[in-house]
Coordinates of C-alpha atoms in Angstrom, one line a residue:
X1 CA 255.4 133.1 10.5
X2 CA 253.3 133.6 13.5
X3 CA 250.9 130.7 11.7
X4 CA 254.1 128.1 11.2
X5 CA 255.1 129.2 15.2
X6 CA 251.7 128.5 15.9
X7 CA 252.0 125.2 14.1
X8 CA 255.1 124.3 15.3
X9 CA 253.9 124.9 19.1
X10 CA 250.7 122.8 18.7
X11 CA 252.8 120.0 17.1
X12 CA 255.0 120.0 20.3
X13 CA 252.4 120.4 22.6
X14 CA 250.7 117.1 21.0
X15 CA 253.8 115.3 21.1
X16 CA 254.3 116.3 24.8
X17 CA 251.0 115.2 25.5
X18 CA 251.3 111.6 24.0
X19 CA 254.5 111.4 25.6
X20 CA 252.8 112.1 29.1
X21 CA 250.1 109.8 28.3
X22 CA 252.3 106.9 27.2
X23 CA 254.3 107.6 30.5
X24 CA 250.9 107.2 32.4
X25 CA 250.3 103.8 30.6
X26 CA 253.5 102.6 31.4
X27 CA 252.7 98.9 32.6
X28 CA 254.6 96.1 34.6
X29 CA 255.8 94.2 32.7
X30 CA 255.9 96.4 29.7
X31 CA 254.0 95.1 26.8
X32 CA 255.6 94.6 23.4
X33 CA 253.9 97.4 21.6
X34 CA 251.9 100.4 23.1
X35 CA 250.6 102.9 21.3
X36 CA 248.3 106.2 22.6
X37 CA 245.3 107.0 20.5
X38 CA 242.7 109.7 21.1
X39 CA 239.8 109.7 23.3
X40 CA 238.7 108.6 26.8
X41 CA 236.8 105.6 27.9
X42 CA 234.7 106.4 30.8
X43 CA 233.8 103.4 32.9
X44 CA 230.5 103.4 35.0
X45 CA 227.9 101.2 36.7
X46 CA 226.3 100.8 33.2
X47 CA 229.6 99.4 31.4
X48 CA 228.8 96.0 29.8
X49 CA 231.1 92.8 30.2
X50 CA 230.7 91.0 27.2
X51 CA 232.5 87.7 28.1
X52 CA 231.8 85.8 24.9
X53 CA 233.5 82.2 25.3
X54 CA 235.6 83.4 28.1
X55 CA 232.7 83.4 30.7
X56 CA 235.4 82.7 33.6
X57 CA 237.5 85.5 32.8
X58 CA 234.4 87.7 32.3
X59 CA 233.4 86.9 36.0
X60 CA 237.1 87.4 36.9
X61 CA 237.2 91.0 35.4
X62 CA 233.7 91.7 37.1
X63 CA 235.0 90.8 40.3
X64 CA 238.1 92.7 40.0
X65 CA 236.7 95.7 38.8
X66 CA 234.2 95.7 41.6
X67 CA 237.2 95.4 44.1
X68 CA 239.1 98.2 42.6
X69 CA 236.3 100.6 41.9
X70 CA 233.2 99.3 43.8
X71 CA 231.1 99.5 40.4
X72 CA 229.2 96.2 39.7
X73 CA 229.6 96.2 35.9
X74 CA 226.5 93.8 34.3
X75 CA 227.6 90.7 32.3
X76 CA 225.9 91.0 29.0
X77 CA 225.7 89.0 25.7
X78 CA 226.3 92.4 23.6
X79 CA 226.6 95.9 23.5
X80 CA 227.2 98.7 21.1
X81 CA 228.6 101.3 23.2
X82 CA 230.1 101.5 26.9
X83 CA 231.6 97.9 27.0
X84 CA 234.6 95.6 27.8
X85 CA 234.5 92.7 25.4
X86 CA 236.4 89.8 25.6
X87 CA 236.8 88.0 22.4
X88 CA 238.6 84.4 21.6
X89 CA 240.4 84.4 17.8
X90 CA 242.3 81.2 17.1
X91 CA 244.4 82.7 14.5
X92 CA 246.3 85.0 17.1
X93 CA 248.1 81.8 18.1
X94 CA 250.1 82.0 15.0
X95 CA 251.5 85.4 15.9
X96 CA 250.7 86.2 19.8
X97 CA 251.0 82.2 21.1
X98 CA 248.5 81.1 23.7
X99 CA 249.7 84.0 26.1
X100 CA 249.4 87.1 24.1
X101 CA 246.5 89.3 23.4
X102 CA 245.6 92.7 21.7
X103 CA 244.0 95.6 24.0
X104 CA 242.1 98.4 22.2
X105 CA 240.5 101.0 24.1
X106 CA 238.3 103.9 22.1
X107 CA 235.5 106.1 23.7
X108 CA 233.2 103.4 22.9
X109 CA 234.8 100.7 25.0
X110 CA 237.7 98.3 25.4
X111 CA 238.1 94.8 23.5
X112 CA 240.6 92.3 24.7
X113 CA 241.4 89.6 21.9
X114 CA 243.4 86.5 22.4
X115 CA 244.0 83.0 21.2
X116 CA 243.0 81.5 24.6
X117 CA 241.6 82.4 27.8
X118 CA 244.9 82.8 29.2
X119 CA 245.9 85.8 26.8
X120 CA 242.5 87.1 27.7
X121 CA 243.3 87.1 31.5
X122 CA 246.7 88.9 30.6
X123 CA 244.9 91.4 28.7
X124 CA 242.6 92.0 31.6
X125 CA 245.6 92.4 34.0
X126 CA 247.1 95.2 31.5
X127 CA 243.3 96.7 31.4
X128 CA 243.3 97.0 35.2
X129 CA 246.7 99.1 35.5
X130 CA 245.3 101.3 32.8
X131 CA 242.1 102.4 34.8
X132 CA 242.7 105.8 36.5
X133 CA 240.3 108.1 38.7
X134 CA 239.9 111.7 37.4
X135 CA 237.2 114.1 37.8
X136 CA 234.9 111.6 39.7
X137 CA 235.2 109.0 36.9
X138 CA 237.4 106.1 36.3
X139 CA 238.6 106.3 32.8
X140 CA 241.1 104.6 30.4
X141 CA 242.7 106.8 28.0
X142 CA 242.7 105.6 24.2
X143 CA 245.4 102.9 23.5
X144 CA 246.2 99.9 21.3
X145 CA 248.3 97.3 22.9
X146 CA 250.0 94.2 20.9
X147 CA 251.5 92.0 23.7
X148 CA 253.0 88.7 24.1
X149 CA 255.7 87.2 26.4
X150 CA 259.6 86.7 26.1
X151 CA 259.5 83.4 27.7
X152 CA 257.0 81.0 28.4
X153 CA 258.3 80.0 32.2
X154 CA 257.9 83.0 34.5
X155 CA 258.1 81.3 38.0
X156 CA 258.1 82.5 41.7
X157 CA 259.2 79.6 44.1
X158 CA 258.0 79.6 48.0
X159 CA 260.1 77.3 50.3
X160 CA 257.7 76.2 53.1
X161 CA 259.9 73.4 54.2
X162 CA 261.7 75.8 56.5
X163 CA 259.0 77.9 57.6
X164 CA 255.4 77.0 56.9
X165 CA 253.1 80.1 55.5
X166 CA 249.6 78.4 55.1
X167 CA 246.9 78.8 52.6
X168 CA 246.2 82.4 53.1
X169 CA 249.8 83.9 52.5
X170 CA 250.1 81.3 49.2
X171 CA 246.7 82.7 47.8
X172 CA 247.8 86.3 48.0
X173 CA 251.0 85.7 46.8
X174 CA 249.2 83.8 43.6
X175 CA 247.0 86.7 43.4
X176 CA 250.1 89.1 43.0
X177 CA 251.9 86.7 40.3
X178 CA 248.9 86.9 38.4
X179 CA 248.6 90.7 38.4
X180 CA 252.2 90.6 37.0
X181 CA 251.7 87.8 34.7
X182 CA 253.7 85.4 36.3
X183 CA 252.2 81.8 35.5
X184 CA 254.3 79.0 37.4
X185 CA 254.6 78.8 41.1
X186 CA 257.3 76.3 42.3
X187 CA 256.2 74.9 45.6
X188 CA 259.0 73.6 47.8
X189 CA 257.2 71.2 50.1
X190 CA 259.7 69.0 51.7
X191 CA 263.3 69.5 53.0
X192 CA 265.4 68.8 56.0
X193 CA 263.3 70.7 58.3
X194 CA 260.1 69.9 57.3
X195 CA 257.6 67.8 55.4
X196 CA 254.4 69.9 54.5
X197 CA 252.5 67.5 52.2
X198 CA 250.0 64.9 53.2
X199 CA 250.9 61.7 51.7
X200 CA 248.2 59.3 53.0
X201 CA 250.5 55.9 52.6
X202 CA 252.9 57.3 55.0
X203 CA 251.3 59.5 57.5
X204 CA 254.6 59.9 59.9
X205 CA 255.7 62.1 57.0
X206 CA 253.6 64.8 58.2
X207 CA 253.0 63.8 61.9
X208 CA 256.6 63.8 62.6
X209 CA 258.5 65.1 59.7
X210 CA 255.8 68.1 59.7
X211 CA 257.2 69.2 63.1
X212 CA 260.5 70.4 64.8
X213 CA 261.1 71.3 68.4
X214 CA 263.4 74.4 68.0
X215 CA 265.0 76.5 65.3
X216 CA 268.5 77.8 64.5
X217 CA 268.0 81.9 64.8
X218 CA 270.8 84.7 63.8
X219 CA 273.1 83.2 60.9
X220 CA 274.0 79.9 59.4
X221 CA 276.8 79.3 62.2
X222 CA 274.6 80.3 65.2
X223 CA 274.6 77.8 68.0
X224 CA 271.6 79.4 69.2
X225 CA 268.1 78.3 68.9
X226 CA 264.5 79.8 69.8
X227 CA 263.0 76.8 71.7
X228 CA 259.4 76.9 69.9
X229 CA 257.9 74.3 68.5
X230 CA 257.2 74.9 64.4
X231 CA 255.0 72.5 62.6
X232 CA 252.4 72.6 59.7
X233 CA 251.5 70.8 56.7
X234 CA 249.1 70.9 54.0
X235 CA 246.4 68.4 53.5
X236 CA 245.6 67.0 50.1
X237 CA 242.0 68.8 50.2
X238 CA 243.7 71.8 51.0
X239 CA 246.3 71.3 48.3
X240 CA 243.3 70.6 45.9
X241 CA 241.7 74.1 46.6
X242 CA 245.1 76.0 46.0
X243 CA 245.7 74.3 43.1
X244 CA 242.2 75.2 41.5
X245 CA 242.5 79.0 42.8
X246 CA 246.1 79.1 40.7
X247 CA 244.7 77.3 37.8
X248 CA 241.8 80.0 37.8
X249 CA 244.7 82.6 37.5
X250 CA 246.5 80.6 34.7
X251 CA 249.2 79.7 37.1
X252 CA 250.5 75.9 37.1
X253 CA 251.9 75.0 40.6
X254 CA 255.1 72.9 40.0
X255 CA 255.7 70.6 43.1
X256 CA 259.3 69.9 44.4
X257 CA 259.8 66.8 46.1
X258 CA 263.4 66.6 47.4
X259 CA 265.6 63.6 46.8
X260 CA 267.9 62.1 47.4
X261 CA 269.3 64.8 49.6
X262 CA 267.6 67.3 52.0
X263 CA 265.5 64.3 53.3
X264 CA 266.1 64.4 56.8
X265 CA 262.4 65.1 58.0
X266 CA 261.4 62.1 55.8
X267 CA 264.1 60.0 57.9
X268 CA 262.9 61.2 61.0
X269 CA 259.6 59.7 60.3
X270 CA 261.0 56.4 58.7
X271 CA 264.2 55.7 59.6
X272 CA 264.8 52.9 57.2
X273 CA 264.8 55.5 54.6
X274 CA 268.6 56.2 55.1
X275 CA 271.7 54.0 55.4
X276 CA 272.3 54.0 58.9
X277 CA 268.3 53.0 59.9
X278 CA 269.0 55.0 63.1
X279 CA 266.5 57.3 64.6
X280 CA 267.0 61.1 63.9
X281 CA 265.2 64.5 65.2
X282 CA 263.6 66.8 62.5
X283 CA 266.6 69.2 62.4
X284 CA 266.4 72.8 63.5
X285 CA 269.6 73.7 62.2
X286 CA 269.8 74.9 58.7
X287 CA 272.2 74.2 55.8
X288 CA 273.3 70.7 54.3
X289 CA 272.9 67.8 56.2
X290 CA 274.4 64.5 56.7
X291 CA 271.4 62.2 56.5
X292 CA 270.1 61.1 52.6
X293 CA 268.0 58.6 50.9
X294 CA 269.4 55.2 50.6
X295 CA 268.9 55.0 46.9
X296 CA 270.4 51.6 46.7
X297 CA 267.8 50.2 48.5
X298 CA 264.4 48.9 46.4
X299 CA 262.2 49.6 49.6
X300 CA 263.2 53.1 49.4
X301 CA 263.0 53.4 45.7
X302 CA 259.1 52.2 46.2
X303 CA 258.7 54.5 48.8
X304 CA 259.7 57.5 46.6
X305 CA 257.7 56.1 43.6
X306 CA 254.5 55.8 46.2
X307 CA 255.2 59.5 47.0
X308 CA 255.1 60.4 43.6
X309 CA 252.4 58.6 42.7
X310 CA 250.2 60.7 45.4
X311 CA 251.9 63.9 44.3
X312 CA 251.0 63.3 40.8
X313 CA 247.3 62.4 41.5
X314 CA 247.1 65.8 42.9
X315 CA 249.0 68.3 41.0
X316 CA 248.2 68.2 36.9
X317 CA 251.6 70.0 36.2
X318 CA 253.3 67.8 33.7
X319 CA 256.5 69.0 35.4
X320 CA 257.6 67.3 38.8
X321 CA 260.7 68.8 40.5
X322 CA 262.7 66.5 42.3
X323 CA 265.3 68.9 43.8
X324 CA 268.4 66.7 43.6
X325 CA 270.6 69.6 44.8
X326 CA 273.4 69.6 47.5
X327 CA 273.9 66.0 48.3
X328 CA 276.5 65.2 50.7
X329 CA 277.9 61.9 49.5
X330 CA 279.8 60.9 53.0
X331 CA 277.0 58.8 54.2
X332 CA 276.7 56.8 51.0
X333 CA 280.8 56.3 51.0
X334 CA 280.7 55.3 54.5
X335 CA 278.3 52.2 53.6
X336 CA 279.4 48.7 52.6
X337 CA 276.2 47.9 50.9
X338 CA 275.9 51.1 49.0
X339 CA 279.7 50.8 48.0
X340 CA 278.7 47.2 46.9
X341 CA 275.8 48.3 45.1
X342 CA 278.2 50.7 43.0
X343 CA 280.5 48.3 42.1
X344 CA 277.9 45.6 40.9
X345 CA 276.3 48.4 38.8
X346 CA 279.5 49.6 37.4
X347 CA 279.1 53.3 39.1
X348 CA 282.6 55.1 39.2
X349 CA 281.4 57.8 41.7
X350 CA 278.5 58.8 44.1
X351 CA 277.7 61.5 41.5
X352 CA 277.0 58.8 39.1
X353 CA 275.1 56.9 41.6
X354 CA 272.8 60.1 41.9
X355 CA 272.6 60.3 38.0
X356 CA 271.6 56.8 37.9
X357 CA 268.8 56.9 40.7
X358 CA 267.7 60.5 39.1
X359 CA 267.3 58.6 35.7
X360 CA 265.1 56.0 37.1
X361 CA 262.9 58.6 38.8
X362 CA 262.9 60.1 35.1
X363 CA 261.6 57.0 33.5
X364 CA 259.1 56.4 36.3
X365 CA 257.5 59.9 35.9
X366 CA 257.7 59.4 31.8
X367 CA 255.8 56.5 32.3
X368 CA 253.2 58.6 34.1
X369 CA 253.5 61.4 31.3
X370 CA 255.2 63.6 33.7
X371 CA 258.6 65.3 33.1
X372 CA 261.4 65.4 35.2
X373 CA 262.9 68.8 36.7
X374 CA 266.1 69.3 39.1
X375 CA 268.6 71.5 40.2
X376 CA 271.6 71.5 38.2
X377 CA 273.5 69.1 40.5
X378 CA 271.7 66.5 38.9
X379 CA 274.0 66.6 36.1
X380 CA 277.0 65.6 38.2
X381 CA 279.1 68.7 37.9
X382 CA 281.0 69.3 41.5
X383 CA 279.6 72.3 42.9
X384 CA 280.5 72.2 46.5
X385 CA 283.4 72.3 48.5
X386 CA 282.1 69.4 50.9
X387 CA 282.3 67.1 48.1
X388 CA 285.5 65.7 46.5
X389 CA 287.0 66.5 43.4
X390 CA 286.5 63.0 42.3
X391 CA 282.8 63.3 43.1
X392 CA 281.6 64.0 39.7
X393 CA 279.4 62.4 37.3
X394 CA 280.3 60.8 34.0
X395 CA 276.7 59.4 33.3
X396 CA 274.3 61.0 31.0
X397 CA 271.3 62.4 32.4
X398 CA 268.1 61.2 31.0
X399 CA 266.9 63.1 28.0
X400 CA 263.8 65.4 28.6
X401 CA 265.3 66.6 31.8
X402 CA 264.6 70.3 32.5
X403 CA 267.9 71.4 34.3
X404 CA 267.1 74.0 36.9
X405 CA 270.3 76.3 37.0
X406 CA 271.1 78.0 40.3
X407 CA 274.8 77.5 41.2
X408 CA 278.2 77.1 39.3
X409 CA 279.9 78.9 36.3
X410 CA 277.5 80.0 33.7
X411 CA 279.4 77.7 31.3
X412 CA 277.2 74.8 32.8
X413 CA 274.4 76.3 31.0
X414 CA 275.9 76.1 27.5
X415 CA 276.7 72.5 28.4
X416 CA 273.4 71.6 29.4
X417 CA 271.5 73.5 26.3
X418 CA 274.2 71.7 24.1
X419 CA 273.4 68.3 25.3
X420 CA 269.7 69.2 24.5
X421 CA 268.4 69.9 28.0
X422 CA 265.9 72.8 28.5
X423 CA 267.3 75.2 31.2
X424 CA 265.5 77.3 33.6
X425 CA 267.8 80.2 34.6
X426 CA 267.7 80.8 38.2
X427 CA 271.3 82.1 39.1
X428 CA 271.6 82.5 42.6
X429 CA 273.5 85.8 42.7
X430 CA 270.8 87.2 40.7
X431 CA 267.3 85.4 41.6
X432 CA 267.4 84.5 45.4
X433 CA 264.9 86.7 47.0
X434 CA 266.2 85.8 50.7
X435 CA 269.2 87.7 49.5
X436 CA 269.1 91.3 51.1
X437 CA 268.7 94.3 49.1
X438 CA 272.5 95.1 49.2
X439 CA 273.2 91.7 47.6
X440 CA 270.6 91.9 45.2
X441 CA 269.1 95.4 44.8
X442 CA 265.8 96.1 42.9
X443 CA 267.9 97.2 39.8
X444 CA 270.0 94.4 40.1
X445 CA 266.9 92.0 40.2
X446 CA 265.5 94.0 36.9
X447 CA 268.6 93.9 35.2
X448 CA 268.6 90.0 35.1
X449 CA 268.6 88.3 31.5
X450 CA 267.5 84.6 31.6
X451 CA 269.8 84.4 28.5
X452 CA 273.3 84.6 29.8
X453 CA 275.7 86.9 27.5
X454 CA 277.6 85.1 25.1
X455 CA 275.1 81.9 24.9
X456 CA 274.9 81.2 21.1
X457 CA 272.0 82.2 19.9
X458 CA 271.0 78.7 18.1
X459 CA 270.5 77.7 21.9
X460 CA 268.5 80.9 22.9
X461 CA 265.1 78.6 22.6
X462 CA 266.5 75.9 25.1
X463 CA 266.3 78.7 27.5
X464 CA 262.5 78.1 29.2
X465 CA 262.8 81.3 31.4
X466 CA 263.4 82.5 34.6
X467 CA 262.5 81.6 38.3
X468 CA 263.0 83.7 41.4
X469 CA 263.4 82.0 45.1
X470 CA 261.8 82.8 48.4
X471 CA 264.2 80.5 50.6
X472 CA 262.5 80.4 54.0
X473 CA 265.6 79.5 56.5
X474 CA 265.6 83.4 58.0
X475 CA 262.3 84.3 56.7
X476 CA 260.0 83.2 59.7
X477 CA 256.5 85.0 59.3
X478 CA 254.9 86.5 56.3
X479 CA 255.8 90.1 56.8
X480 CA 259.3 89.1 56.6
X481 CA 258.7 87.0 53.5
X482 CA 256.8 89.9 51.8
X483 CA 259.5 92.8 52.5
X484 CA 261.9 90.4 50.6
X485 CA 259.6 89.6 47.9
X486 CA 258.2 93.0 47.0
X487 CA 259.0 94.9 44.8
X488 CA 261.6 92.5 43.3
X489 CA 258.9 90.5 42.3
X490 CA 257.6 93.0 39.5
X491 CA 261.1 93.2 38.4
X492 CA 261.7 89.4 38.0
X493 CA 258.0 89.6 36.3
X494 CA 259.2 92.1 33.7
X495 CA 262.3 90.2 33.2
X496 CA 260.5 87.0 32.0
X497 CA 258.0 89.1 29.9
X498 CA 259.2 91.8 28.4
X499 CA 261.5 92.3 25.2
X500 CA 265.1 93.6 26.6
X501 CA 264.8 96.7 23.9
X502 CA 261.3 97.7 25.9
X503 CA 263.1 97.6 29.5
X504 CA 263.8 101.0 31.2
X505 CA 264.5 100.9 35.0
X506 CA 263.7 104.5 35.6
X507 CA 260.3 104.3 33.9
X508 CA 259.7 100.7 35.5
X509 CA 260.4 102.6 38.9
X510 CA 258.1 105.2 38.3
X511 CA 255.3 102.6 37.2
X512 CA 256.0 100.6 40.6
X513 CA 253.8 103.6 42.5
X514 CA 250.7 101.8 40.9
X515 CA 251.9 98.6 42.5
X516 CA 253.1 100.5 45.8
X517 CA 249.4 101.7 45.9
X518 CA 248.0 97.9 45.4
X519 CA 250.4 96.3 47.8
X520 CA 249.3 99.2 50.5
X521 CA 245.5 98.4 49.9
X522 CA 246.3 94.5 50.1
X523 CA 248.0 95.1 53.3
X524 CA 250.9 93.5 52.0
X525 CA 254.5 94.5 53.3
X526 CA 257.0 95.8 50.7
X527 CA 260.7 97.4 50.5
X528 CA 260.7 100.7 49.2
X529 CA 264.1 102.3 48.1

């Protein structure tokens, strides 16, 4: 009887120990499968990094471990024990895709296997989270991980048109995105309040459009301004540097160039871009403005194509975001030439004019082997109180367009996918990082599912993934931005990577402690509930 009790006690102790180890190995984002195994791998200054064909990732791993532990691990071609091995295996593409990976840790060493360098890179991120310091040694408990992302589009958006942040802030964000296995940086570079990208053919876009004299403070309805100039833009050389930095972390940068609305900064630089041809100032007031591009003027369309051509020459991304949101149609309605154009082209509403223009831009981008993306107003639905009930589109949006859903009834997603469009779900009430923590708590962010409830399973593959947005109107500096981004960025990262069945908010909150330590060490400001 005592022997039986001893066996039961030993079994319970083993289960408890295994459960504790699995708890300690809770990662963000949580992998598809994770199994605790026996033994411990000790990392020392003699631990070899075996890069194989993944030389770039091996160097990244070496530098990351050095920053974390101060251990300078040697790069070696082979080792029998005490190693971290990176191994490419194209056959894994069939089961884990290009971003999935296998991670196996034994007392002899750690091996990361994947079909591509992206998968190797994400395996490295998991490996780094598993490192702990115990008894004066850096160790990793034995573990087997098989992992791949739920969605291929896991994005963070930064709006720098409203408040310019600069290269250092962007690179810091990219580093944290990489640690969380996010792969898309959506860069909102132009808007009413500022133009932040150098366009060599039109230098006034940054010389004039990149500067405003004052900025609204307080709230949307405020009449108070700070009286301080605000300016800033990225040269093309700086943009190339940031793109390379992102690419080394397997992050694609999607540029957004707003058209036909949110265009006041461009019109301030070149008044002939609007319908009135009147000089305006770059507005310091936030919200939706009256001035929009005159898309019926061939000269304006040529300007936009010229801008996009320079953007394409900079950004290797196959997707170009053209905005398309919050267009006030009043200026078009008030212009006789626009009205005549609409009649001659049989366009029943200003929304149809916008769709027609958007489709022409889509054709232009397709001719450059690029794909157009825009906020869901580009489909022609009435989403805003400032547009008339008749301001809806009847024309069909160009095929191949990616619809970026942010506002309106969730049925609009069904409408988009049923018509064949791919969708990125960024529903504002669940993903806007400028909303405070009362509006979107960490738990609220964690509960967001990019696939809306009730969507027919046959359309699930049309949901490319998730985007979370850091709009900049009321976020004047880097500290204010970081407090809104962290830790919710980690929640959105898990929304995009982890299967719903593997999500657990209580465990996620506990695992956040590792990231709080990381962010503190990197002088990142974060909100802690």
